[in-house]
């Protein structure tokens, strides 16, 4: 049986989450949304403990409470960091520390 890939979309802007979720779901992916880095950390930890980790995090870099790079570091410390694609509109990608990690798959510009 072919199981859908499960993507966690992490962004503090609801319209961005909605747009990304709509396109990815239409492409056949299973989607979960997190409103910020703290929420994402909870979801990733729970999914990993339940034996159903996320296949990918599509996450914003600039969020309240816990930024994308801070979230990345905390997930690494917990040992539950899935592959990541960044969404950003204002950061020089090559200046972000996590871009040197093998779990970093790339970046997309936010609208």
PDB file of N, CA and C in Angstrom:
ATOM      1  N   UNK A   1       0.834  -1.185   0.000  1.00  0.00           N
ATOM      2  CA  UNK A   1       0.000   0.000   0.000  1.00  0.00           C
ATOM      3  C   UNK A   1       0.875   1.243   0.000  1.00  0.00           C
ATOM      4  N   UNK A   2       0.597   2.180  -0.868  1.00  0.00           N
ATOM      5  CA  UNK A   2       1.373   3.404  -0.983  1.00  0.00           C
ATOM      6  C   UNK A   2       0.784   4.462  -0.060  1.00  0.00           C
ATOM      7  N   UNK A   3       1.547   4.880   0.936  1.00  0.00           N
ATOM      8  CA  UNK A   3       1.065   5.847   1.919  1.00  0.00           C
ATOM      9  C   UNK A   3       1.414   7.271   1.500  1.00  0.00           C
ATOM     10  N   UNK A   4       0.488   8.201   1.743  1.00  0.00           N
ATOM     11  CA  UNK A   4       0.725   9.607   1.429  1.00  0.00           C
ATOM     12  C   UNK A   4       1.859  10.163   2.276  1.00  0.00           C
ATOM     13  N   UNK A   5       2.667  11.011   1.677  1.00  0.00           N
ATOM     14  CA  UNK A   5       3.708  11.710   2.428  1.00  0.00           C
ATOM     15  C   UNK A   5       3.030  12.760   3.292  1.00  0.00           C
ATOM     16  N   UNK A   6       3.501  12.896   4.524  1.00  0.00           N
ATOM     17  CA  UNK A   6       2.894  13.800   5.497  1.00  0.00           C
ATOM     18  C   UNK A   6       3.792  15.024   5.684  1.00  0.00           C
ATOM     19  N   UNK A   7       3.246  16.189   5.370  1.00  0.00           N
ATOM     20  CA  UNK A   7       3.991  17.442   5.444  1.00  0.00           C
ATOM     21  C   UNK A   7       3.411  18.324   6.535  1.00  0.00           C
ATOM     22  N   UNK A   8       4.287  18.878   7.357  1.00  0.00           N
ATOM     23  CA  UNK A   8       3.892  19.864   8.358  1.00  0.00           C
ATOM     24  C   UNK A   8       4.239  21.248   7.829  1.00  0.00           C
ATOM     25  N   UNK A   9       3.208  22.089   7.674  1.00  0.00           N
ATOM     26  CA  UNK A   9       3.405  23.468   7.228  1.00  0.00           C
ATOM     27  C   UNK A   9       3.437  24.344   8.471  1.00  0.00           C
ATOM     28  N   UNK A  10       4.548  25.074   8.645  1.00  0.00           N
ATOM     29  CA  UNK A  10       4.736  25.891   9.843  1.00  0.00           C
ATOM     30  C   UNK A  10       4.877  27.350   9.432  1.00  0.00           C
ATOM     31  N   UNK A  11       3.875  28.145   9.770  1.00  0.00           N
ATOM     32  CA  UNK A  11       3.911  29.574   9.452  1.00  0.00           C
ATOM     33  C   UNK A  11       2.937  30.294  10.361  1.00  0.00           C
ATOM     34  N   UNK A  12       3.321  31.465  10.835  1.00  0.00           N
ATOM     35  CA  UNK A  12       2.435  32.231  11.709  1.00  0.00           C
ATOM     36  C   UNK A  12       1.413  33.062  10.933  1.00  0.00           C
ATOM     37  N   UNK A  13       1.448  32.986   9.623  1.00  0.00           N
ATOM     38  CA  UNK A  13       0.478  33.690   8.799  1.00  0.00           C
ATOM     39  C   UNK A  13      -0.510  32.666   8.221  1.00  0.00           C
ATOM     40  N   UNK A  14      -1.755  32.731   8.688  1.00  0.00           N
ATOM     41  CA  UNK A  14      -2.779  31.775   8.263  1.00  0.00           C
ATOM     42  C   UNK A  14      -2.974  31.736   6.747  1.00  0.00           C
ATOM     43  N   UNK A  15      -2.971  32.883   6.039  1.00  0.00           N
ATOM     44  CA  UNK A  15      -3.154  32.814   4.580  1.00  0.00           C
ATOM     45  C   UNK A  15      -2.036  32.038   3.867  1.00  0.00           C
ATOM     46  N   UNK A  16      -0.825  32.132   4.372  1.00  0.00           N
ATOM     47  CA  UNK A  16       0.299  31.390   3.777  1.00  0.00           C
ATOM     48  C   UNK A  16       0.099  29.897   4.012  1.00  0.00           C
ATOM     49  N   UNK A  17      -0.267  29.527   5.242  1.00  0.00           N
ATOM     50  CA  UNK A  17      -0.538  28.103   5.527  1.00  0.00           C
ATOM     51  C   UNK A  17      -1.659  27.585   4.637  1.00  0.00           C
ATOM     52  N   UNK A  18      -2.721  28.357   4.507  1.00  0.00           N
ATOM     53  CA  UNK A  18      -3.869  27.948   3.697  1.00  0.00           C
ATOM     54  C   UNK A  18      -3.454  27.708   2.247  1.00  0.00           C
ATOM     55  N   UNK A  19      -2.716  28.646   1.687  1.00  0.00           N
ATOM     56  CA  UNK A  19      -2.300  28.537   0.289  1.00  0.00           C
ATOM     57  C   UNK A  19      -1.400  27.325   0.069  1.00  0.00           C
ATOM     58  N   UNK A  20      -0.392  27.171   0.922  1.00  0.00           N
ATOM     59  CA  UNK A  20       0.526  26.030   0.795  1.00  0.00           C
ATOM     60  C   UNK A  20      -0.227  24.712   0.975  1.00  0.00           C
ATOM     61  N   UNK A  21      -1.107  24.659   1.972  1.00  0.00           N
ATOM     62  CA  UNK A  21      -1.860  23.428   2.237  1.00  0.00           C
ATOM     63  C   UNK A  21      -2.758  23.075   1.061  1.00  0.00           C
ATOM     64  N   UNK A  22      -3.371  24.070   0.483  1.00  0.00           N
ATOM     65  CA  UNK A  22      -4.281  23.826  -0.643  1.00  0.00           C
ATOM     66  C   UNK A  22      -3.535  23.194  -1.823  1.00  0.00           C
ATOM     67  N   UNK A  23      -2.395  23.771  -2.181  1.00  0.00           N
ATOM     68  CA  UNK A  23      -1.639  23.255  -3.325  1.00  0.00           C
ATOM     69  C   UNK A  23      -1.040  21.883  -3.044  1.00  0.00           C
ATOM     70  N   UNK A  24      -0.512  21.701  -1.861  1.00  0.00           N
ATOM     71  CA  UNK A  24       0.111  20.418  -1.541  1.00  0.00           C
ATOM     72  C   UNK A  24      -0.925  19.298  -1.396  1.00  0.00           C
ATOM     73  N   UNK A  25      -2.062  19.609  -0.808  1.00  0.00           N
ATOM     74  CA  UNK A  25      -3.130  18.610  -0.696  1.00  0.00           C
ATOM     75  C   UNK A  25      -3.644  18.223  -2.082  1.00  0.00           C
ATOM     76  N   UNK A  26      -3.769  19.200  -2.966  1.00  0.00           N
ATOM     77  CA  UNK A  26      -4.213  18.922  -4.336  1.00  0.00           C
ATOM     78  C   UNK A  26      -3.205  18.046  -5.076  1.00  0.00           C
ATOM     79  N   UNK A  27      -1.936  18.138  -4.679  1.00  0.00           N
ATOM     80  CA  UNK A  27      -0.893  17.314  -5.289  1.00  0.00           C
ATOM     81  C   UNK A  27      -0.815  15.928  -4.650  1.00  0.00           C
ATOM     82  N   UNK A  28      -1.653  15.684  -3.643  1.00  0.00           N
ATOM     83  CA  UNK A  28      -1.723  14.351  -3.060  1.00  0.00           C
ATOM     84  C   UNK A  28      -1.009  14.155  -1.741  1.00  0.00           C
ATOM     85  N   UNK A  29      -0.549  15.229  -1.118  1.00  0.00           N
ATOM     86  CA  UNK A  29       0.134  15.108   0.168  1.00  0.00           C
ATOM     87  C   UNK A  29      -0.851  15.216   1.322  1.00  0.00           C
ATOM     88  N   UNK A  30      -0.515  14.564   2.411  1.00  0.00           N
ATOM     89  CA  UNK A  30      -1.279  14.700   3.659  1.00  0.00           C
ATOM     90  C   UNK A  30      -0.697  15.886   4.411  1.00  0.00           C
ATOM     91  N   UNK A  31      -1.539  16.791   4.873  1.00  0.00           N
ATOM     92  CA  UNK A  31      -1.077  18.058   5.429  1.00  0.00           C
ATOM     93  C   UNK A  31      -1.520  18.239   6.873  1.00  0.00           C
ATOM     94  N   UNK A  32      -0.603  18.750   7.681  1.00  0.00           N
ATOM     95  CA  UNK A  32      -0.908  19.239   9.023  1.00  0.00           C
ATOM     96  C   UNK A  32      -0.327  20.644   9.092  1.00  0.00           C
ATOM     97  N   UNK A  33      -1.005  21.518   9.835  1.00  0.00           N
ATOM     98  CA  UNK A  33      -0.553  22.904   9.938  1.00  0.00           C
ATOM     99  C   UNK A  33      -0.183  23.242  11.380  1.00  0.00           C
ATOM    100  N   UNK A  34       0.856  24.054  11.533  1.00  0.00           N
ATOM    101  CA  UNK A  34       1.258  24.586  12.835  1.00  0.00           C
ATOM    102  C   UNK A  34       1.298  26.103  12.740  1.00  0.00           C
ATOM    103  N   UNK A  35       0.748  26.764  13.748  1.00  0.00           N
ATOM    104  CA  UNK A  35       0.623  28.225  13.732  1.00  0.00           C
ATOM    105  C   UNK A  35       1.907  28.967  14.104  1.00  0.00           C
ATOM    106  N   UNK A  36       2.862  28.252  14.690  1.00  0.00           N
ATOM    107  CA  UNK A  36       4.148  28.861  15.047  1.00  0.00           C
ATOM    108  C   UNK A  36       5.142  27.759  15.397  1.00  0.00           C
ATOM    109  N   UNK A  37       6.356  28.159  15.741  1.00  0.00           N
ATOM    110  CA  UNK A  37       7.397  27.184  16.041  1.00  0.00           C
ATOM    111  C   UNK A  37       7.118  26.338  17.274  1.00  0.00           C
ATOM    112  N   UNK A  38       6.508  26.929  18.284  1.00  0.00           N
ATOM    113  CA  UNK A  38       6.191  26.188  19.504  1.00  0.00           C
ATOM    114  C   UNK A  38       5.175  25.082  19.195  1.00  0.00           C
ATOM    115  N   UNK A  39       4.139  25.444  18.455  1.00  0.00           N
ATOM    116  CA  UNK A  39       3.122  24.471  18.051  1.00  0.00           C
ATOM    117  C   UNK A  39       3.759  23.368  17.199  1.00  0.00           C
ATOM    118  N   UNK A  40       4.631  23.747  16.279  1.00  0.00           N
ATOM    119  CA  UNK A  40       5.308  22.770  15.423  1.00  0.00           C
ATOM    120  C   UNK A  40       6.151  21.800  16.242  1.00  0.00           C
ATOM    121  N   UNK A  41       6.865  22.309  17.211  1.00  0.00           N
ATOM    122  CA  UNK A  41       7.703  21.458  18.056  1.00  0.00           C
ATOM    123  C   UNK A  41       6.848  20.411  18.768  1.00  0.00           C
ATOM    124  N   UNK A  42       5.690  20.831  19.272  1.00  0.00           N
ATOM    125  CA  UNK A  42       4.778  19.903  19.939  1.00  0.00           C
ATOM    126  C   UNK A  42       4.292  18.827  18.960  1.00  0.00           C
ATOM    127  N   UNK A  43       3.901  19.254  17.758  1.00  0.00           N
ATOM    128  CA  UNK A  43       3.384  18.312  16.767  1.00  0.00           C
ATOM    129  C   UNK A  43       4.456  17.328  16.295  1.00  0.00           C
ATOM    130  N   UNK A  44       5.659  17.829  16.043  1.00  0.00           N
ATOM    131  CA  UNK A  44       6.754  16.960  15.582  1.00  0.00           C
ATOM    132  C   UNK A  44       7.121  15.950  16.668  1.00  0.00           C
ATOM    133  N   UNK A  45       7.204  16.413  17.900  1.00  0.00           N
ATOM    134  CA  UNK A  45       7.535  15.511  19.011  1.00  0.00           C
ATOM    135  C   UNK A  45       6.479  14.422  19.169  1.00  0.00           C
ATOM    136  N   UNK A  46       5.213  14.814  19.145  1.00  0.00           N
ATOM    137  CA  UNK A  46       4.120  13.851  19.302  1.00  0.00           C
ATOM    138  C   UNK A  46       4.093  12.849  18.153  1.00  0.00           C
ATOM    139  N   UNK A  47       4.265  13.329  16.932  1.00  0.00           N
ATOM    140  CA  UNK A  47       4.244  12.434  15.762  1.00  0.00           C
ATOM    141  C   UNK A  47       5.382  11.423  15.836  1.00  0.00           C
ATOM    142  N   UNK A  48       6.540  11.880  16.260  1.00  0.00           N
ATOM    143  CA  UNK A  48       7.693  10.990  16.371  1.00  0.00           C
ATOM    144  C   UNK A  48       7.457   9.934  17.459  1.00  0.00           C
ATOM    145  N   UNK A  49       6.916  10.360  18.594  1.00  0.00           N
ATOM    146  CA  UNK A  49       6.634   9.419  19.693  1.00  0.00           C
ATOM    147  C   UNK A  49       5.595   8.390  19.291  1.00  0.00           C
ATOM    148  N   UNK A  50       4.668   8.785  18.426  1.00  0.00           N
ATOM    149  CA  UNK A  50       3.606   7.880  17.980  1.00  0.00           C
ATOM    150  C   UNK A  50       4.043   6.978  16.823  1.00  0.00           C
ATOM    151  N   UNK A  51       5.285   7.097  16.403  1.00  0.00           N
ATOM    152  CA  UNK A  51       5.795   6.250  15.332  1.00  0.00           C
ATOM    153  C   UNK A  51       5.354   6.656  13.940  1.00  0.00           C
ATOM    154  N   UNK A  52       4.866   7.899  13.812  1.00  0.00           N
ATOM    155  CA  UNK A  52       4.424   8.402  12.513  1.00  0.00           C
ATOM    156  C   UNK A  52       5.020   9.789  12.274  1.00  0.00           C
ATOM    157  N   UNK A  53       6.351   9.869  12.169  1.00  0.00           N
ATOM    158  CA  UNK A  53       6.982  11.179  12.014  1.00  0.00           C
ATOM    159  C   UNK A  53       6.617  11.841  10.695  1.00  0.00           C
ATOM    160  N   UNK A  54       6.733  13.151  10.683  1.00  0.00           N
ATOM    161  CA  UNK A  54       6.492  13.898   9.449  1.00  0.00           C
ATOM    162  C   UNK A  54       7.586  13.582   8.440  1.00  0.00           C
ATOM    163  N   UNK A  55       7.211  13.573   7.169  1.00  0.00           N
ATOM    164  CA  UNK A  55       8.177  13.337   6.103  1.00  0.00           C
ATOM    165  C   UNK A  55       8.917  14.617   5.728  1.00  0.00           C
ATOM    166  N   UNK A  56       8.292  15.776   6.031  1.00  0.00           N
ATOM    167  CA  UNK A  56       8.866  17.054   5.631  1.00  0.00           C
ATOM    168  C   UNK A  56       8.275  18.175   6.464  1.00  0.00           C
ATOM    169  N   UNK A  57       9.110  19.165   6.797  1.00  0.00           N
ATOM    170  CA  UNK A  57       8.648  20.422   7.373  1.00  0.00           C
ATOM    171  C   UNK A  57       8.821  21.505   6.326  1.00  0.00           C
ATOM    172  N   UNK A  58       7.752  22.197   6.033  1.00  0.00           N
ATOM    173  CA  UNK A  58       7.789  23.373   5.169  1.00  0.00           C
ATOM    174  C   UNK A  58       7.579  24.533   6.121  1.00  0.00           C
ATOM    175  N   UNK A  59       8.651  25.266   6.446  1.00  0.00           N
ATOM    176  CA  UNK A  59       8.533  26.225   7.540  1.00  0.00           C
ATOM    177  C   UNK A  59       9.082  27.602   7.218  1.00  0.00           C
ATOM    178  N   UNK A  60       8.423  28.575   7.835  1.00  0.00           N
ATOM    179  CA  UNK A  60       8.824  29.970   7.755  1.00  0.00           C
ATOM    180  C   UNK A  60      10.043  30.189   8.656  1.00  0.00           C
ATOM    181  N   UNK A  61      10.864  31.143   8.301  1.00  0.00           N
ATOM    182  CA  UNK A  61      12.008  31.481   9.140  1.00  0.00           C
ATOM    183  C   UNK A  61      11.648  32.480  10.234  1.00  0.00           C
ATOM    184  N   UNK A  62      10.786  33.425   9.928  1.00  0.00           N
ATOM    185  CA  UNK A  62      10.461  34.494  10.883  1.00  0.00           C
ATOM    186  C   UNK A  62       9.088  34.265  11.480  1.00  0.00           C
ATOM    187  N   UNK A  63       9.083  33.803  12.738  1.00  0.00           N
ATOM    188  CA  UNK A  63       7.827  33.564  13.444  1.00  0.00           C
ATOM    189  C   UNK A  63       7.971  34.038  14.877  1.00  0.00           C
ATOM    190  N   UNK A  64       6.849  34.428  15.462  1.00  0.00           N
ATOM    191  CA  UNK A  64       6.844  34.781  16.877  1.00  0.00           C
ATOM    192  C   UNK A  64       7.041  33.531  17.718  1.00  0.00           C
ATOM    193  N   UNK A  65       7.524  33.711  18.912  1.00  0.00           N
ATOM    194  CA  UNK A  65       7.681  32.666  19.930  1.00  0.00           C
ATOM    195  C   UNK A  65       8.866  31.737  19.681  1.00  0.00           C
ATOM    196  N   UNK A  66       9.038  31.244  18.455  1.00  0.00           N
ATOM    197  CA  UNK A  66      10.142  30.338  18.147  1.00  0.00           C
ATOM    198  C   UNK A  66      10.394  30.416  16.651  1.00  0.00           C
ATOM    199  N   UNK A  67      11.504  31.015  16.269  1.00  0.00           N
ATOM    200  CA  UNK A  67      11.805  31.200  14.844  1.00  0.00           C
ATOM    201  C   UNK A  67      12.154  29.867  14.183  1.00  0.00           C
ATOM    202  N   UNK A  68      12.191  29.881  12.860  1.00  0.00           N
ATOM    203  CA  UNK A  68      12.509  28.670  12.124  1.00  0.00           C
ATOM    204  C   UNK A  68      13.869  28.094  12.466  1.00  0.00           C
ATOM    205  N   UNK A  69      14.882  28.946  12.571  1.00  0.00           N
ATOM    206  CA  UNK A  69      16.215  28.414  12.894  1.00  0.00           C
ATOM    207  C   UNK A  69      16.285  27.914  14.334  1.00  0.00           C
ATOM    208  N   UNK A  70      15.572  28.564  15.252  1.00  0.00           N
ATOM    209  CA  UNK A  70      15.529  28.072  16.635  1.00  0.00           C
ATOM    210  C   UNK A  70      14.787  26.742  16.709  1.00  0.00           C
ATOM    211  N   UNK A  71      13.679  26.643  15.975  1.00  0.00           N
ATOM    212  CA  UNK A  71      12.924  25.390  15.927  1.00  0.00           C
ATOM    213  C   UNK A  71      13.812  24.263  15.407  1.00  0.00           C
ATOM    214  N   UNK A  72      14.545  24.520  14.345  1.00  0.00           N
ATOM    215  CA  UNK A  72      15.454  23.534  13.775  1.00  0.00           C
ATOM    216  C   UNK A  72      16.435  23.028  14.828  1.00  0.00           C
ATOM    217  N   UNK A  73      17.065  23.950  15.552  1.00  0.00           N
ATOM    218  CA  UNK A  73      18.043  23.568  16.582  1.00  0.00           C
ATOM    219  C   UNK A  73      17.407  22.734  17.686  1.00  0.00           C
ATOM    220  N   UNK A  74      16.206  23.116  18.113  1.00  0.00           N
ATOM    221  CA  UNK A  74      15.539  22.374  19.181  1.00  0.00           C
ATOM    222  C   UNK A  74      15.104  20.989  18.730  1.00  0.00           C
ATOM    223  N   UNK A  75      14.666  20.866  17.486  1.00  0.00           N
ATOM    224  CA  UNK A  75      14.297  19.548  16.966  1.00  0.00           C
ATOM    225  C   UNK A  75      15.530  18.650  16.842  1.00  0.00           C
ATOM    226  N   UNK A  76      16.662  19.235  16.459  1.00  0.00           N
ATOM    227  CA  UNK A  76      17.905  18.462  16.408  1.00  0.00           C
ATOM    228  C   UNK A  76      18.271  17.943  17.792  1.00  0.00           C
ATOM    229  N   UNK A  77      18.165  18.812  18.799  1.00  0.00           N
ATOM    230  CA  UNK A  77      18.480  18.409  20.171  1.00  0.00           C
ATOM    231  C   UNK A  77      17.582  17.279  20.644  1.00  0.00           C
ATOM    232  N   UNK A  78      16.323  17.295  20.211  1.00  0.00           N
ATOM    233  CA  UNK A  78      15.375  16.239  20.583  1.00  0.00           C
ATOM    234  C   UNK A  78      15.557  14.969  19.756  1.00  0.00           C
ATOM    235  N   UNK A  79      16.309  15.082  18.656  1.00  0.00           N
ATOM    236  CA  UNK A  79      16.535  13.940  17.780  1.00  0.00           C
ATOM    237  C   UNK A  79      15.339  13.586  16.921  1.00  0.00           C
ATOM    238  N   UNK A  80      14.497  14.577  16.614  1.00  0.00           N
ATOM    239  CA  UNK A  80      13.268  14.317  15.848  1.00  0.00           C
ATOM    240  C   UNK A  80      13.127  15.272  14.662  1.00  0.00           C
ATOM    241  N   UNK A  81      14.210  15.668  14.060  1.00  0.00           N
ATOM    242  CA  UNK A  81      14.162  16.671  12.991  1.00  0.00           C
ATOM    243  C   UNK A  81      14.002  16.023  11.618  1.00  0.00           C
ATOM    244  N   UNK A  82      12.842  16.228  10.980  1.00  0.00           N
ATOM    245  CA  UNK A  82      12.655  15.721   9.613  1.00  0.00           C
ATOM    246  C   UNK A  82      13.333  16.637   8.596  1.00  0.00           C
ATOM    247  N   UNK A  83      13.366  16.268   7.340  1.00  0.00           N
ATOM    248  CA  UNK A  83      13.877  17.170   6.305  1.00  0.00           C
ATOM    249  C   UNK A  83      13.069  18.478   6.280  1.00  0.00           C
ATOM    250  N   UNK A  84      13.742  19.546   5.854  1.00  0.00           N
ATOM    251  CA  UNK A  84      13.141  20.881   5.919  1.00  0.00           C
ATOM    252  C   UNK A  84      13.283  21.625   4.598  1.00  0.00           C
ATOM    253  N   UNK A  85      12.208  22.302   4.213  1.00  0.00           N
ATOM    254  CA  UNK A  85      12.249  23.311   3.156  1.00  0.00           C
ATOM    255  C   UNK A  85      11.816  24.613   3.807  1.00  0.00           C
ATOM    256  N   UNK A  86      12.622  25.638   3.634  1.00  0.00           N
ATOM    257  CA  UNK A  86      12.321  26.949   4.218  1.00  0.00           C
ATOM    258  C   UNK A  86      11.421  27.767   3.317  1.00  0.00           C
ATOM    259  N   UNK A  87      10.569  28.557   3.942  1.00  0.00           N
ATOM    260  CA  UNK A  87       9.799  29.579   3.237  1.00  0.00           C
ATOM    261  C   UNK A  87      10.267  30.913   3.808  1.00  0.00           C
ATOM    262  N   UNK A  88      10.657  31.812   2.943  1.00  0.00           N
ATOM    263  CA  UNK A  88      11.132  33.099   3.428  1.00  0.00           C
ATOM    264  C   UNK A  88      10.885  34.178   2.395  1.00  0.00           C
ATOM    265  N   UNK A  89      10.801  35.379   2.891  1.00  0.00           N
ATOM    266  CA  UNK A  89      10.628  36.512   1.998  1.00  0.00           C
ATOM    267  C   UNK A  89      11.688  37.569   2.203  1.00  0.00           C
ATOM    268  N   UNK A  90      12.540  37.375   3.217  1.00  0.00           N
ATOM    269  CA  UNK A  90      13.442  38.476   3.534  1.00  0.00           C
ATOM    270  C   UNK A  90      14.826  38.079   4.026  1.00  0.00           C
ATOM    271  N   UNK A  91      15.173  36.831   3.956  1.00  0.00           N
ATOM    272  CA  UNK A  91      16.452  36.379   4.506  1.00  0.00           C
ATOM    273  C   UNK A  91      17.374  35.926   3.387  1.00  0.00           C
ATOM    274  N   UNK A  92      18.636  36.237   3.524  1.00  0.00           N
ATOM    275  CA  UNK A  92      19.644  35.693   2.622  1.00  0.00           C
ATOM    276  C   UNK A  92      19.850  34.234   3.005  1.00  0.00           C
ATOM    277  N   UNK A  93      19.400  33.340   2.166  1.00  0.00           N
ATOM    278  CA  UNK A  93      19.385  31.916   2.491  1.00  0.00           C
ATOM    279  C   UNK A  93      20.759  31.377   2.873  1.00  0.00           C
ATOM    280  N   UNK A  94      21.790  31.793   2.168  1.00  0.00           N
ATOM    281  CA  UNK A  94      23.125  31.259   2.455  1.00  0.00           C
ATOM    282  C   UNK A  94      23.669  31.719   3.798  1.00  0.00           C
ATOM    283  N   UNK A  95      23.006  32.665   4.466  1.00  0.00           N
ATOM    284  CA  UNK A  95      23.444  33.131   5.779  1.00  0.00           C
ATOM    285  C   UNK A  95      22.758  32.378   6.922  1.00  0.00           C
ATOM    286  N   UNK A  96      21.897  31.450   6.586  1.00  0.00           N
ATOM    287  CA  UNK A  96      21.183  30.693   7.604  1.00  0.00           C
ATOM    288  C   UNK A  96      21.967  29.435   7.937  1.00  0.00           C
ATOM    289  N   UNK A  97      22.232  29.235   9.205  1.00  0.00           N
ATOM    290  CA  UNK A  97      23.066  28.131   9.665  1.00  0.00           C
ATOM    291  C   UNK A  97      22.567  26.759   9.219  1.00  0.00           C
ATOM    292  N   UNK A  98      21.268  26.548   9.229  1.00  0.00           N
ATOM    293  CA  UNK A  98      20.758  25.211   8.939  1.00  0.00           C
ATOM    294  C   UNK A  98      20.931  24.801   7.484  1.00  0.00           C
ATOM    295  N   UNK A  99      21.264  25.734   6.599  1.00  0.00           N
ATOM    296  CA  UNK A  99      21.427  25.370   5.187  1.00  0.00           C
ATOM    297  C   UNK A  99      22.627  24.447   4.967  1.00  0.00           C
ATOM    298  N   UNK A 100      23.460  24.297   5.966  1.00  0.00           N
ATOM    299  CA  UNK A 100      24.626  23.419   5.858  1.00  0.00           C
ATOM    300  C   UNK A 100      24.355  22.019   6.390  1.00  0.00           C
ATOM    301  N   UNK A 101      23.133  21.797   6.864  1.00  0.00           N
ATOM    302  CA  UNK A 101      22.749  20.496   7.404  1.00  0.00           C
ATOM    303  C   UNK A 101      22.133  19.654   6.288  1.00  0.00           C
ATOM    304  N   UNK A 102      22.390  18.347   6.278  1.00  0.00           N
ATOM    305  CA  UNK A 102      21.834  17.503   5.210  1.00  0.00           C
ATOM    306  C   UNK A 102      20.301  17.424   5.210  1.00  0.00           C
ATOM    307  N   UNK A 103      19.662  17.768   6.309  1.00  0.00           N
ATOM    308  CA  UNK A 103      18.185  17.763   6.344  1.00  0.00           C
ATOM    309  C   UNK A 103      17.589  18.965   5.619  1.00  0.00           C
ATOM    310  N   UNK A 104      18.399  19.970   5.350  1.00  0.00           N
ATOM    311  CA  UNK A 104      17.938  21.155   4.614  1.00  0.00           C
ATOM    312  C   UNK A 104      17.848  20.798   3.124  1.00  0.00           C
ATOM    313  N   UNK A 105      16.647  20.893   2.570  1.00  0.00           N
ATOM    314  CA  UNK A 105      16.443  20.514   1.168  1.00  0.00           C
ATOM    315  C   UNK A 105      16.351  21.694   0.216  1.00  0.00           C
ATOM    316  N   UNK A 106      16.168  22.895   0.750  1.00  0.00           N
ATOM    317  CA  UNK A 106      16.076  24.065  -0.111  1.00  0.00           C
ATOM    318  C   UNK A 106      15.157  25.114   0.476  1.00  0.00           C
ATOM    319  N   UNK A 107      14.878  26.129  -0.330  1.00  0.00           N
ATOM    320  CA  UNK A 107      14.058  27.245   0.119  1.00  0.00           C
ATOM    321  C   UNK A 107      13.148  27.697  -1.006  1.00  0.00           C
ATOM    322  N   UNK A 108      12.005  28.239  -0.604  1.00  0.00           N
ATOM    323  CA  UNK A 108      11.073  28.851  -1.550  1.00  0.00           C
ATOM    324  C   UNK A 108      10.743  30.247  -1.047  1.00  0.00           C
ATOM    325  N   UNK A 109      10.493  31.148  -1.987  1.00  0.00           N
ATOM    326  CA  UNK A 109      10.106  32.505  -1.604  1.00  0.00           C
ATOM    327  C   UNK A 109       8.635  32.552  -1.291  1.00  0.00           C
ATOM    328  N   UNK A 110       8.314  33.274  -0.222  1.00  0.00           N
ATOM    329  CA  UNK A 110       6.914  33.477   0.119  1.00  0.00           C
ATOM    330  C   UNK A 110       6.338  34.568  -0.776  1.00  0.00           C
ATOM    331  N   UNK A 111       5.046  34.448  -1.080  1.00  0.00           N
ATOM    332  CA  UNK A 111       4.419  35.484  -1.900  1.00  0.00           C
ATOM    333  C   UNK A 111       4.339  36.821  -1.177  1.00  0.00           C
TER     334      UNK A 111
END
